[in-house]
């Protein structure tokens, strides 16, 4: 909300006032932050990714000046490739220009009618684009089509769902205002705070090493990762195991530190573990890593590659420090979750009460009852979301603790 308030103050208010001033009838209208919040919510809870012709998004050049992506779409974060594509030289041949104009560019926007559809993993319908207008008679139009096999029609009064995509409950709740019970696409975000990193001894060196490894201070842990962990139900394929071993073998500097026995059951991304290995290094380990990297003189700029840095740190440190740090991060996350909203068990009890005390649907739909129902749905969604976060934290913590046990046994 603070971010939206800043956006409103810095850009939106002045722009809307300027637009209203053009229309004399609208010049007396007050531009309010509450209206911007409403519009922002209306847009982002209904927006679709729409493929539009390049010539529609970028009408072309006027006197040799191309229209920039951000000026049309109001989004400075779009890929630079799109902008580069629009700044071709005037000497480009007509054939290339025509081909260019036929390309589709994905733009988020509202599509009246389709934006009424709610989300369901087992969607009844999906939407498609009729680029040429062969089906609808309108080029670049969109339509709904039944997605379930064997269905050619639906009964009157049946709600038509579409699938919003593989989204976790955090994204669904904050963008759309609802959650999915037992969401198979839910995920947990784990991160090491930058502020904490800056407080460490040799912080500047460690931050530089993390940057050189192209490592991350945070990672997303999808629920699906748990399937191939110690307590999951699926088994890794031989191809997956070979890929992991091949990936990890490059980390061995001299061959002294062997590939860990638990490699196939490790559900945590190596990019994040590389960060934690670097952060967990002691001063004497930093010196050993520096000594190993001092042997490297192959690169043209004199700096070791990201693979060489990972290899040196793995050779010196192994996994023990990183996994110990990971366990600590997950325990802190669980403590924060429980301190704010109670335990996973208490959330489950609250949900049981919610579900056992459903209001009578036959009651008259007054304004008060509708508002009460909305509030009830919102509260239940929040509980489902936070309980899911606690469940995932507990399960990933269990995996991390098992990895730490095995790592300690194999530590040199």
XYZ file of C-alpha atoms in Angstrom:
412
model
C 0.000 0.000 0.000
C 2.917 2.327 0.732
C 4.331 1.555 -2.707
C 0.993 2.332 -4.363
C 0.693 5.550 -2.374
C 4.127 6.642 -3.607
C 3.206 5.737 -7.194
C -0.003 7.757 -6.878
C 1.763 10.785 -5.415
C 4.712 10.742 -7.830
C 3.021 9.904 -11.142
C -0.641 8.971 -11.221
C -2.268 12.007 -9.603
C -0.578 14.597 -11.815
C -1.194 12.541 -14.964
C -4.911 12.032 -14.244
C -5.360 15.703 -13.335
C -3.762 16.640 -16.663
C -6.090 14.288 -18.552
C -9.138 15.623 -16.716
C -8.091 19.198 -17.418
C -8.285 18.465 -21.147
C -11.965 17.654 -20.666
C -13.590 20.756 -19.199
C -16.417 18.663 -17.760
C -13.924 16.647 -15.717
C -11.741 19.489 -14.500
C -13.680 19.774 -11.245
C -13.306 16.071 -10.346
C -11.040 15.368 -7.367
C -8.330 12.758 -7.997
C -8.354 10.541 -4.920
C -5.994 7.773 -3.787
C -9.002 5.586 -2.878
C -10.134 5.634 -6.512
C -6.658 4.636 -7.669
C -6.676 1.707 -5.217
C -10.016 0.596 -6.626
C -8.789 0.826 -10.220
C -5.543 -0.967 -9.394
C -7.467 -3.813 -7.759
C -9.988 -4.034 -10.611
C -7.181 -4.305 -13.146
C -4.809 -6.752 -11.460
C -7.526 -9.145 -10.261
C -8.871 -9.473 -13.811
C -5.931 -8.881 -16.165
C -4.979 -11.464 -18.769
C -1.814 -11.808 -20.827
C -3.102 -10.872 -24.278
C -1.150 -11.510 -27.490
C -1.535 -8.433 -29.662
C -0.082 -7.726 -33.120
C 3.183 -5.823 -33.063
C 1.674 -3.177 -35.354
C -1.127 -2.591 -32.815
C 1.157 -2.131 -29.808
C 3.733 -0.143 -31.794
C 1.846 1.801 -34.483
C 5.127 2.609 -36.210
C 7.508 5.481 -36.529
C 6.678 9.106 -37.076
C 9.430 11.017 -38.863
C 11.850 8.255 -37.945
C 11.033 8.302 -34.235
C 9.906 4.974 -32.802
C 7.433 4.734 -29.924
C 9.057 3.222 -26.869
C 7.557 0.239 -25.057
C 7.139 2.071 -21.772
C 5.304 4.984 -23.422
C 2.670 2.660 -24.847
C 2.324 0.169 -22.024
C 3.268 2.285 -19.044
C 5.669 -0.410 -17.857
C 9.410 0.221 -17.669
C 10.107 -3.387 -16.611
C 9.255 -5.019 -19.937
C 12.060 -6.860 -21.667
C 14.603 -4.717 -23.407
C 14.346 -7.080 -26.379
C 10.877 -5.721 -27.142
C 12.199 -2.177 -27.102
C 15.207 -3.144 -29.186
C 12.916 -4.758 -31.738
C 11.162 -1.402 -32.269
C 14.315 0.608 -32.857
C 15.403 -1.017 -36.086
C 17.194 1.161 -38.562
C 15.231 2.943 -41.268
C 17.209 1.020 -43.848
C 15.431 -2.248 -42.945
C 13.744 -3.764 -45.952
C 9.951 -3.713 -46.352
C 9.714 -7.504 -46.069
C 11.295 -7.473 -42.614
C 8.997 -4.635 -41.534
C 5.922 -6.539 -42.661
C 7.092 -9.691 -40.876
C 7.854 -7.621 -37.794
C 4.349 -6.188 -37.729
C 2.847 -9.688 -37.796
C 4.611 -10.698 -34.572
C 2.597 -11.002 -31.378
C 3.540 -9.135 -28.208
C 2.052 -10.193 -24.882
C 0.417 -7.312 -23.042
C -1.532 -7.480 -19.791
C -5.005 -6.017 -20.091
C -8.716 -6.456 -19.494
C -10.965 -8.574 -21.697
C -14.633 -7.918 -20.863
C -16.575 -11.152 -20.456
C -13.620 -13.460 -19.909
C -12.643 -11.430 -16.848
C -15.832 -12.703 -15.161
C -14.395 -16.236 -14.988
C -13.139 -17.562 -11.674
C -10.173 -19.903 -11.219
C -10.176 -23.672 -10.938
C -7.309 -26.113 -11.460
C -9.788 -28.382 -13.270
C -11.068 -25.619 -15.512
C -14.184 -26.112 -17.584
C -12.933 -23.764 -20.289
C -9.899 -22.002 -21.640
C -9.530 -18.934 -23.817
C -7.942 -18.739 -27.215
C -7.038 -15.999 -29.662
C -8.540 -15.871 -33.147
C -5.672 -14.074 -34.864
C -7.154 -14.052 -38.354
C -10.800 -13.812 -37.320
C -11.660 -17.111 -39.035
C -13.898 -18.277 -36.185
C -15.299 -15.065 -34.705
C -15.146 -12.871 -37.771
C -13.007 -10.349 -35.864
C -9.182 -10.439 -36.235
C -7.162 -10.569 -32.982
C -10.304 -11.427 -31.010
C -10.605 -13.827 -28.066
C -13.145 -16.480 -27.209
C -13.817 -19.218 -24.653
C -13.672 -22.893 -25.609
C -14.541 -25.957 -23.542
C -11.368 -27.541 -22.186
C -12.647 -30.824 -20.745
C -12.407 -33.876 -22.976
C -15.693 -35.245 -24.202
C -17.693 -32.121 -23.345
C -19.450 -30.364 -26.177
C -21.897 -28.305 -24.120
C -22.723 -27.275 -20.554
C -26.017 -26.863 -18.766
C -27.481 -23.409 -18.291
C -26.455 -21.984 -14.931
C -23.155 -23.898 -14.744
C -20.278 -21.680 -13.636
C -17.517 -21.496 -16.234
C -14.044 -21.635 -14.695
C -10.708 -20.968 -16.346
C -7.253 -21.785 -15.007
C -5.187 -18.738 -13.928
C -1.994 -20.806 -14.031
C 0.237 -22.597 -11.540
C 0.040 -20.051 -8.739
C 0.734 -20.465 -5.033
C -1.715 -19.269 -2.394
C 0.401 -16.204 -1.628
C 0.043 -14.940 -5.189
C -3.624 -15.922 -5.377
C -4.448 -14.221 -2.078
C -2.573 -10.960 -2.640
C -3.466 -10.531 -6.321
C -6.899 -12.136 -6.580
C -8.244 -12.308 -3.034
C -8.774 -16.062 -2.691
C -6.844 -19.267 -1.984
C -6.998 -22.933 -2.998
C -7.277 -25.524 -0.229
C -4.360 -28.005 -0.376
C -2.899 -26.058 -3.303
C -0.460 -28.339 -5.212
C 1.305 -25.239 -6.584
C 1.957 -23.624 -3.211
C 5.517 -22.610 -2.354
C 7.684 -21.290 0.455
C 10.111 -18.394 0.129
C 13.313 -18.616 2.183
C 15.870 -15.823 2.260
C 18.944 -14.644 4.102
C 18.482 -10.966 5.059
C 20.945 -8.545 3.455
C 21.067 -6.607 6.735
C 22.278 -9.711 8.579
C 24.890 -10.388 5.897
C 26.313 -6.883 6.274
C 26.874 -7.516 9.978
C 29.108 -10.542 9.373
C 32.869 -10.547 9.570
C 34.390 -10.164 6.080
C 30.936 -9.197 4.800
C 32.275 -7.324 1.756
C 34.345 -10.301 0.624
C 31.438 -12.710 1.059
C 29.042 -10.441 -0.819
C 31.546 -10.198 -3.657
C 31.928 -13.999 -3.774
C 28.147 -14.436 -3.831
C 27.899 -11.985 -6.713
C 30.692 -13.731 -8.644
C 28.951 -17.103 -8.217
C 25.691 -15.614 -9.565
C 24.109 -17.005 -6.415
C 20.890 -15.815 -4.771
C 20.056 -14.611 -1.273
C 16.604 -16.145 -1.525
C 14.871 -19.096 -3.120
C 11.357 -20.321 -3.796
C 10.629 -23.863 -2.646
C 7.626 -25.348 -4.512
C 5.595 -28.046 -2.788
C 6.506 -30.455 -5.597
C 10.155 -30.541 -4.416
C 9.098 -32.503 -1.346
C 8.047 -35.475 -3.480
C 11.660 -36.453 -4.125
C 12.972 -35.750 -0.624
C 13.619 -38.139 2.259
C 9.964 -38.143 3.263
C 8.428 -37.891 -0.212
C 6.594 -40.513 -2.206
C 8.344 -40.433 -5.582
C 11.752 -41.754 -6.552
C 14.298 -39.934 -8.708
C 14.856 -41.196 -12.218
C 18.264 -42.464 -13.190
C 18.659 -39.538 -15.576
C 17.962 -37.045 -12.769
C 20.515 -38.758 -10.541
C 23.165 -38.692 -13.272
C 22.530 -34.987 -13.921
C 22.924 -34.197 -10.229
C 26.164 -36.145 -9.968
C 27.516 -34.521 -13.126
C 26.585 -31.083 -11.779
C 28.166 -31.777 -8.409
C 31.330 -33.430 -9.703
C 32.415 -30.084 -11.120
C 32.537 -28.758 -7.557
C 35.397 -31.033 -6.543
C 38.682 -29.145 -6.709
C 41.069 -32.014 -6.114
C 38.760 -34.985 -5.717
C 39.380 -35.142 -1.981
C 35.815 -34.256 -1.012
C 33.463 -36.878 -2.392
C 29.969 -36.409 -3.763
C 27.647 -36.643 -0.734
C 25.540 -39.782 -0.344
C 22.395 -37.722 0.199
C 22.689 -35.834 -3.095
C 19.683 -37.508 -4.756
C 17.445 -36.627 -1.796
C 18.502 -33.004 -1.471
C 15.453 -30.884 -2.389
C 17.121 -27.485 -1.954
C 18.478 -25.558 -4.989
C 22.262 -25.601 -5.310
C 22.265 -21.892 -6.162
C 20.881 -21.077 -2.717
C 23.150 -23.588 -0.976
C 26.123 -21.917 -2.695
C 25.068 -18.665 -1.045
C 24.747 -20.315 2.366
C 28.153 -22.045 2.019
C 29.712 -18.656 1.335
C 27.949 -16.941 4.238
C 28.782 -19.757 6.683
C 32.533 -19.702 5.935
C 34.861 -19.107 8.874
C 37.911 -16.847 8.554
C 40.372 -19.746 8.208
C 38.136 -21.265 5.513
C 38.114 -17.965 3.643
C 41.898 -18.023 3.647
C 41.943 -21.576 2.282
C 39.500 -20.644 -0.463
C 41.607 -17.611 -1.355
C 44.655 -19.852 -1.540
C 42.934 -22.268 -3.926
C 41.621 -19.460 -6.101
C 45.115 -17.974 -6.184
C 46.144 -20.985 -8.235
C 43.703 -19.982 -10.975
C 45.224 -18.012 -13.800
C 43.246 -19.261 -16.751
C 40.715 -16.470 -17.204
C 41.637 -13.453 -19.301
C 40.674 -10.877 -16.676
C 42.493 -12.740 -13.933
C 39.309 -13.412 -11.976
C 38.142 -16.984 -11.305
C 34.905 -18.170 -12.892
C 31.733 -18.833 -10.917
C 32.306 -22.608 -11.298
C 35.848 -22.304 -9.930
C 34.644 -20.301 -6.919
C 31.905 -22.844 -6.167
C 34.425 -25.653 -6.526
C 36.902 -24.037 -4.129
C 34.258 -23.249 -1.489
C 32.782 -26.744 -1.717
C 36.254 -28.310 -1.418
C 37.052 -26.304 1.720
C 33.664 -26.132 3.456
C 31.426 -28.965 2.312
C 27.745 -28.720 3.231
C 27.767 -28.777 7.012
C 27.878 -25.023 7.628
C 25.400 -24.246 4.855
C 22.873 -26.836 6.038
C 23.218 -25.670 9.630
C 22.449 -22.138 8.453
C 19.488 -23.405 6.407
C 18.037 -25.183 9.448
C 18.411 -21.972 11.468
C 16.646 -19.919 8.761
C 13.709 -22.332 8.640
C 13.425 -22.456 12.435
C 13.406 -18.663 12.604
C 10.757 -18.540 9.880
C 8.565 -20.983 11.787
C 9.011 -19.009 15.014
C 8.002 -15.794 13.251
C 4.940 -17.428 11.705
C 3.811 -18.890 15.030
C 4.541 -15.720 16.980
C 2.303 -13.751 14.666
C -0.639 -16.103 14.208
C -0.275 -19.160 16.443
C 0.581 -22.743 15.592
C -0.397 -24.871 12.625
C -2.681 -26.854 14.948
C -4.487 -23.709 16.080
C -5.042 -22.709 12.445
C -6.543 -26.134 11.762
C -8.906 -25.717 14.713
C -9.993 -22.300 13.451
C -10.716 -23.728 10.011
C -12.789 -26.538 11.536
C -14.877 -23.928 13.350
C -15.285 -21.886 10.170
C -16.379 -24.909 8.145
C -18.727 -26.278 10.807
C -20.462 -22.922 11.300
C -21.322 -22.082 7.693
C -24.103 -19.474 7.528
C -27.435 -20.557 6.097
C -27.358 -19.846 2.353
C -31.150 -19.462 2.339
C -31.007 -16.277 4.416
C -31.972 -13.037 2.725
C -29.141 -11.349 0.847
C -29.002 -8.007 2.602
C -26.080 -5.598 2.262
C -25.028 -6.479 5.815
C -25.112 -10.226 5.143
C -23.112 -9.852 1.923
C -20.419 -7.796 3.691
C -20.327 -10.340 6.537
C -19.884 -13.169 4.040
C -17.029 -11.323 2.289
C -15.311 -10.735 5.621
C -15.749 -14.381 6.545
C -14.309 -15.583 3.225
C -11.330 -13.232 3.570
C -10.599 -14.411 7.112
C -10.798 -18.057 6.101
C -8.499 -17.442 3.113
C -5.911 -15.823 5.375
C -5.972 -18.803 7.724
C -5.619 -21.296 4.849
C -2.656 -19.318 3.477
C -0.790 -18.996 6.776
C -1.439 -22.630 7.734
C -0.038 -23.687 4.366
C 3.108 -21.639 5.013
C 3.558 -23.334 8.389
C 3.025 -26.772 6.859
C 5.625 -26.136 4.160
C 8.089 -24.668 6.676
C 7.677 -27.736 8.904
C 8.179 -30.182 6.003
C 11.173 -28.383 4.486
C 12.700 -28.012 7.963
C 12.374 -31.764 8.408
C 14.228 -32.313 5.122
C 16.966 -29.837 6.087
C 17.478 -31.408 9.510
C 17.885 -34.851 7.934
C 20.412 -33.482 5.438
C 22.340 -31.851 8.272
C 22.497 -35.138 10.184
C 23.933 -36.997 7.189
C 26.314 -34.163 6.337
C 27.700 -34.154 9.878
C 28.372 -37.884 9.622
C 30.254 -37.460 6.330
C 32.089 -34.238 7.222
C 35.848 -34.574 6.828
